Coordinates of C-alpha atoms in Angstrom, one line a residue:
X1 CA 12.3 2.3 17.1
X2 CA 12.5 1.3 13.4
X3 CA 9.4 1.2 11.4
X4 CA 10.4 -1.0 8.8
X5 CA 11.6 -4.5 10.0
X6 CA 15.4 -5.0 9.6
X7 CA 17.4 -8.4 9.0
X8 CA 19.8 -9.6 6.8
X9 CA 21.0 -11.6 3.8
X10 CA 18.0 -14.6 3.2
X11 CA 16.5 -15.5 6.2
X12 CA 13.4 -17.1 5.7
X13 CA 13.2 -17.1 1.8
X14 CA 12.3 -20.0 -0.3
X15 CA 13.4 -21.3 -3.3
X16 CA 12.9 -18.7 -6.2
X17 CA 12.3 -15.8 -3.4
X18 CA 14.3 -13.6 -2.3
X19 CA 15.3 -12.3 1.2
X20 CA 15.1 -8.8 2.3
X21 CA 17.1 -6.1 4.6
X22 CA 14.9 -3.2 4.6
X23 CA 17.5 -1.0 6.2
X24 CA 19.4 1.2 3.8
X25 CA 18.6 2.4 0.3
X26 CA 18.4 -1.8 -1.3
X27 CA 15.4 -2.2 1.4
X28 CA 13.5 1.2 0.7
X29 CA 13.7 0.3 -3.1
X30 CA 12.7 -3.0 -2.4
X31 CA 9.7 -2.1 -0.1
X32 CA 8.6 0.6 -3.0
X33 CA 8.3 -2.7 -5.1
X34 CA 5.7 -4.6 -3.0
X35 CA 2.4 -5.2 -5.0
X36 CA 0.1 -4.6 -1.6
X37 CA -3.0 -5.4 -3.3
X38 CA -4.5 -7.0 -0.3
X39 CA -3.5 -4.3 2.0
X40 CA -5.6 -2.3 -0.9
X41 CA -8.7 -4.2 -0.5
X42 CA -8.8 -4.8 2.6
X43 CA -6.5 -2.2 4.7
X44 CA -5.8 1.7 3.6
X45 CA -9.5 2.2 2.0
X46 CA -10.6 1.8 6.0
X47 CA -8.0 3.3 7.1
X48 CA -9.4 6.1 5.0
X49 CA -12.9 5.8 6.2
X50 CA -12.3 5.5 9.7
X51 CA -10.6 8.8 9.4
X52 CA -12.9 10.9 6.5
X53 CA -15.2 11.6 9.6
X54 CA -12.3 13.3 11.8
X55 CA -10.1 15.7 8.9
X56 CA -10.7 17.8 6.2
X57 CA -8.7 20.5 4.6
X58 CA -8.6 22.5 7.9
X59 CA -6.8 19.7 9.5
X60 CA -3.0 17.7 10.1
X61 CA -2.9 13.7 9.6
X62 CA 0.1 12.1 10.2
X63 CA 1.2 8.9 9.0
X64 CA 4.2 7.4 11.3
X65 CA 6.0 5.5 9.5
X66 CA 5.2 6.2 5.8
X67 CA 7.8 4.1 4.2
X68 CA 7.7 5.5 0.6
X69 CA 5.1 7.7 0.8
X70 CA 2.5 6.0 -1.4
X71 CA -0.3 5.8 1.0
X72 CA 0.7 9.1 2.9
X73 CA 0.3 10.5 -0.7
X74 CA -2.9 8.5 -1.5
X75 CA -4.7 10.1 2.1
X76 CA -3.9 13.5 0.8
X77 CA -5.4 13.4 -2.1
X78 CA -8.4 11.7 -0.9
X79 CA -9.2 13.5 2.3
X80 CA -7.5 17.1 1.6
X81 CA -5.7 17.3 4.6
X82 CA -2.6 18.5 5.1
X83 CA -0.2 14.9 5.5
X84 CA 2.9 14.5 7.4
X85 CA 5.0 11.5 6.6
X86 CA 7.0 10.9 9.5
X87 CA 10.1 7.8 9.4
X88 CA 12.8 6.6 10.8
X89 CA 15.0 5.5 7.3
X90 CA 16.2 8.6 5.5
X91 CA 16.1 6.1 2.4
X92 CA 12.9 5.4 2.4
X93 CA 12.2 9.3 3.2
X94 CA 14.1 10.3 0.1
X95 CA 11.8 7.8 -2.3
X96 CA 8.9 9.7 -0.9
X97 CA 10.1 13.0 -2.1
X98 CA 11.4 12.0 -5.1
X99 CA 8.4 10.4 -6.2
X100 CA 7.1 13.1 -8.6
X101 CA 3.7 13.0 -7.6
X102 CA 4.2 13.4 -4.0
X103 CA 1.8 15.8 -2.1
X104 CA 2.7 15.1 1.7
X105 CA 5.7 16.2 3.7
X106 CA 8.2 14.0 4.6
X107 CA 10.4 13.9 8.2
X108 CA 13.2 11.7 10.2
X109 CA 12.7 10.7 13.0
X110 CA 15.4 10.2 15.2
X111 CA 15.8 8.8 18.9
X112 CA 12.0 7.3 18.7
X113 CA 11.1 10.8 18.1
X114 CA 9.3 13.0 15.7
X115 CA 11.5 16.0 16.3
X116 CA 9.0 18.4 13.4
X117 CA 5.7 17.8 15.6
X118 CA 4.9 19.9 18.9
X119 CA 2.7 18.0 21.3
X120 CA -0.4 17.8 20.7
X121 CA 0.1 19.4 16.9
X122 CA -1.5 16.0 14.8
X123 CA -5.4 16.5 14.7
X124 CA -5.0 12.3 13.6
X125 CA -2.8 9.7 12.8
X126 CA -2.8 6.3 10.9
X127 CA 0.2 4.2 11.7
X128 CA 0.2 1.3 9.0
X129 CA 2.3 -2.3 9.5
X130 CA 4.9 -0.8 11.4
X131 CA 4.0 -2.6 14.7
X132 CA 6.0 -5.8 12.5
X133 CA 9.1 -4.3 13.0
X134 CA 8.8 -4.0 16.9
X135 CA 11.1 -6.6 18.9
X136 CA 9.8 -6.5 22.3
X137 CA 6.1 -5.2 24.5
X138 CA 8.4 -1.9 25.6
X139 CA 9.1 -0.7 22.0
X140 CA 5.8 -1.5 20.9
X141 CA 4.5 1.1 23.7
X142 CA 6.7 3.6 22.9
X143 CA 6.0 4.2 19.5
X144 CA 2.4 4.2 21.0
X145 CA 3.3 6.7 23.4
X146 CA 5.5 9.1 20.9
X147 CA 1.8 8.9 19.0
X148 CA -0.3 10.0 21.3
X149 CA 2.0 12.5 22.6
X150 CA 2.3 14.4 19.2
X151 CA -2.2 14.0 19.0
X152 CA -4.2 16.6 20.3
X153 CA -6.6 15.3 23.3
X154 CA -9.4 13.1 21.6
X155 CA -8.3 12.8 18.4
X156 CA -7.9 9.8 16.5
X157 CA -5.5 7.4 16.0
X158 CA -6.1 4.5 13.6
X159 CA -3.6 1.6 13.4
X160 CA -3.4 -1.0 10.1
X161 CA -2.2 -4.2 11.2
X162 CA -1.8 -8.3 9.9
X163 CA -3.3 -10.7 12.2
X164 CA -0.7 -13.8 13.2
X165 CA -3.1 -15.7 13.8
X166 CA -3.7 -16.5 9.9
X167 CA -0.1 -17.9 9.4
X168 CA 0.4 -19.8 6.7
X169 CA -2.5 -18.9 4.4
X170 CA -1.1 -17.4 1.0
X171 CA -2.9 -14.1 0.1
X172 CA -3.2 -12.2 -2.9
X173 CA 0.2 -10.3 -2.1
X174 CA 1.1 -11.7 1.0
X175 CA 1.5 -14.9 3.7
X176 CA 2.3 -14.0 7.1
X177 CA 4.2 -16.8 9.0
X178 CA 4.8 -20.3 8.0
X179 CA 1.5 -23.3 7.6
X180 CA 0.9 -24.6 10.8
X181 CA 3.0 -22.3 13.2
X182 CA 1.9 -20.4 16.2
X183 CA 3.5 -17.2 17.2
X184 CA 3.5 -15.2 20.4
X185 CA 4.5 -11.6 21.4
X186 CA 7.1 -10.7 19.7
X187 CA 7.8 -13.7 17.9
X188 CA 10.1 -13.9 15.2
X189 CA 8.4 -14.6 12.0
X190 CA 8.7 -14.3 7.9
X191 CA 6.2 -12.6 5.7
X192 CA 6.8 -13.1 1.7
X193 CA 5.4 -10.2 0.0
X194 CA 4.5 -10.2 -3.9
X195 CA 6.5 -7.4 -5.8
X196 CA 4.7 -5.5 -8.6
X197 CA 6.4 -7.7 -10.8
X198 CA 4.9 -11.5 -9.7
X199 CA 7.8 -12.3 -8.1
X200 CA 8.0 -12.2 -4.1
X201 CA 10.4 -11.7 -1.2
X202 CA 10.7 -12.4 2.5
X203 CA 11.4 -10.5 5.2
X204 CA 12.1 -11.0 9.0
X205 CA 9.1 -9.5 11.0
X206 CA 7.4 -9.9 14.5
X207 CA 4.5 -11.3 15.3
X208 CA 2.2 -9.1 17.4
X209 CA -1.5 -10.4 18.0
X210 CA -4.0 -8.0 17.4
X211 CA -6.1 -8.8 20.9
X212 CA -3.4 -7.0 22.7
X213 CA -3.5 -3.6 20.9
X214 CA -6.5 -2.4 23.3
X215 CA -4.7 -3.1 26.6
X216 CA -1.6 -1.5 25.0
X217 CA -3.2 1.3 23.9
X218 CA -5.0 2.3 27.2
X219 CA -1.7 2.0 28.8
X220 CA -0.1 4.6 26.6
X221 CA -3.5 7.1 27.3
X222 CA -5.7 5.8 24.5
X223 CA -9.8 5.4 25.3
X224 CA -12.9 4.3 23.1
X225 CA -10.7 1.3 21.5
X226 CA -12.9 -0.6 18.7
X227 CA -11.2 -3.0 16.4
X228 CA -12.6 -4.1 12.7
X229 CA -11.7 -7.1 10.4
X230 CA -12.4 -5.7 7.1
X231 CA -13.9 -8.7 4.9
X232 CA -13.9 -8.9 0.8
X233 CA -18.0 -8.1 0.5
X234 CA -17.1 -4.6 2.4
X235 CA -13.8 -3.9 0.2
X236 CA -15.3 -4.3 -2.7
X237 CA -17.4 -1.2 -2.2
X238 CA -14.8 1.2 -1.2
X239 CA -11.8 -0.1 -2.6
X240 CA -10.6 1.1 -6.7
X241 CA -12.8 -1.0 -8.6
X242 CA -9.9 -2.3 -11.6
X243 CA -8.3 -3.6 -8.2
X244 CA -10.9 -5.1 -7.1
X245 CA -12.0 -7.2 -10.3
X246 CA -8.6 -8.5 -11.2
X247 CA -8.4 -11.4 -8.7
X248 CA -11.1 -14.2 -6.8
X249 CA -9.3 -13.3 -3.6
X250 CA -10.7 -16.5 -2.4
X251 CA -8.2 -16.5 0.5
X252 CA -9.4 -13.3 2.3
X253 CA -12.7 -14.4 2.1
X254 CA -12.3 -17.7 3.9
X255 CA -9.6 -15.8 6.1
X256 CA -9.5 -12.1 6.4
X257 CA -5.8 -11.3 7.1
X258 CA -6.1 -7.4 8.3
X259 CA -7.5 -5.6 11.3
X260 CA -8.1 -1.9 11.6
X261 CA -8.1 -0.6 15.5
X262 CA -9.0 3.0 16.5
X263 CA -8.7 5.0 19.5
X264 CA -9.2 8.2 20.6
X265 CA -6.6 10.5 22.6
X266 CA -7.0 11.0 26.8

């Protein structure tokens, strides 16, 4: 399992873009450089309200496959839990805790499995756009599995993923696919994302259509599935209000990108 999508040298990038390995300590630098502000309006401030009802400070949330630690770090401070960052690039694991505001933990893992975490030790987890960098159905399901193993029964689990379906569409900091494709399970597929600096880069990526998450997760021993598309109106009320202002983001109104899907632990 890698929870960041891998490739190499310039596949898919355009002219004036550049192309993106995340694997090793180029692509965990390059990843701490994407701009995200669509995942921020429309992604991680439900992501944080589907799980404010679930944890406090008495509580463990774990997010698999933190990347560099920004949101891990932002869920900390905004629900008081205790947050475990688990990955599976040291690289990226070593931006996190070198960060200089970082509040989480940080931990490998390795084999497809977060070694730190007993069973049934997470009281919730949020696992955000690592379901991209999933090749195949089986993989997909074991990262689901390794998640509900290391949840204690009926806790959450909330899941932040783009939708396939709206290929082509250029977002604020993002477009996912190429106009006029179609992609199916598993499907190859480039997403350009906008660094913090205007300029953007591509990266390989697999397409995974968000109508299949339920029947996945009931295999791996999730119930009480419900899946949300997050639209502008409702972002603008939760999410940081600069943010917010700063663009039309006439694309995700016409086209929300993002789905949020919770379950609950067997």
């Amino acid at each position: 399992m890698s929870d960041r999508p891998e490739g190499t040298g310039n596949a898919g990038a355009g002219a004036g873009e550049e192309g993106v390995a995340w694997s090793g300590p180029d692509g965990a630098q390059a990843f701490a450089a994407v701009d995200a502000a669509t995942d921020w309006l429309l992604g991680y401030p439900f992501v944080f309200r589907a799980l404010a009802g679930w944890i406090d400070s008495r509580h463990v949330l774990v997010d698999y496959g933190c990347g560099p630690g920004k949101v891990a770090d932002h869920a900390a401070r905004r629900l008081g839990a205790r947050v475990l960052g688990v990955d599976t690039s040291p690289e990226m694991l070593a931006l996190a805790r070198g960060s200089g505001t970082a509040v989480a933990e940080y931990h490998l893992v390795e084999g497809g499995r977060a070694v730190c975490l007993a069973d049934g030790s997470a009281d919730a987890v949020m696992c955000n756009h690592v379901l991209a960098s999933l090749p195949t159905e089986e993989t997909v399901l074991a990262v689901f599995g390794e998640i509900h193993r290391i949840l204690r029964p009926g806790a959450p689990f909330v899941l932040l993923a783009t939708d396939p379906a709206c290929s082509g569409t250029e977002y604020a900091s993002l477009r996912i696919g190429d106009p006029g494709e179609e992609y199916g399970p598993g499907d190859e597929l480039t997403v350009r994302l906008r660094r913090t600096d205007g300029t953007w880069q591509s990266m390989p990526n697999h397409a995974w259509p968000v109508e299949l998450f339920p029947a996945l997760l009931e295999r791996a021993g999730f119930r009480d599935v419900v899946q949300h598309r997050p639209t502008v109106d409702e972002g603008l009320a939760l999410a940081d209000p600069d943010l917010a202002a700063g663009r039309t983001w006439s694309a995700e109104r016409s086209k929300p990108p993002l789905v949020i899907t919770t379950a609950l632990a067997d």
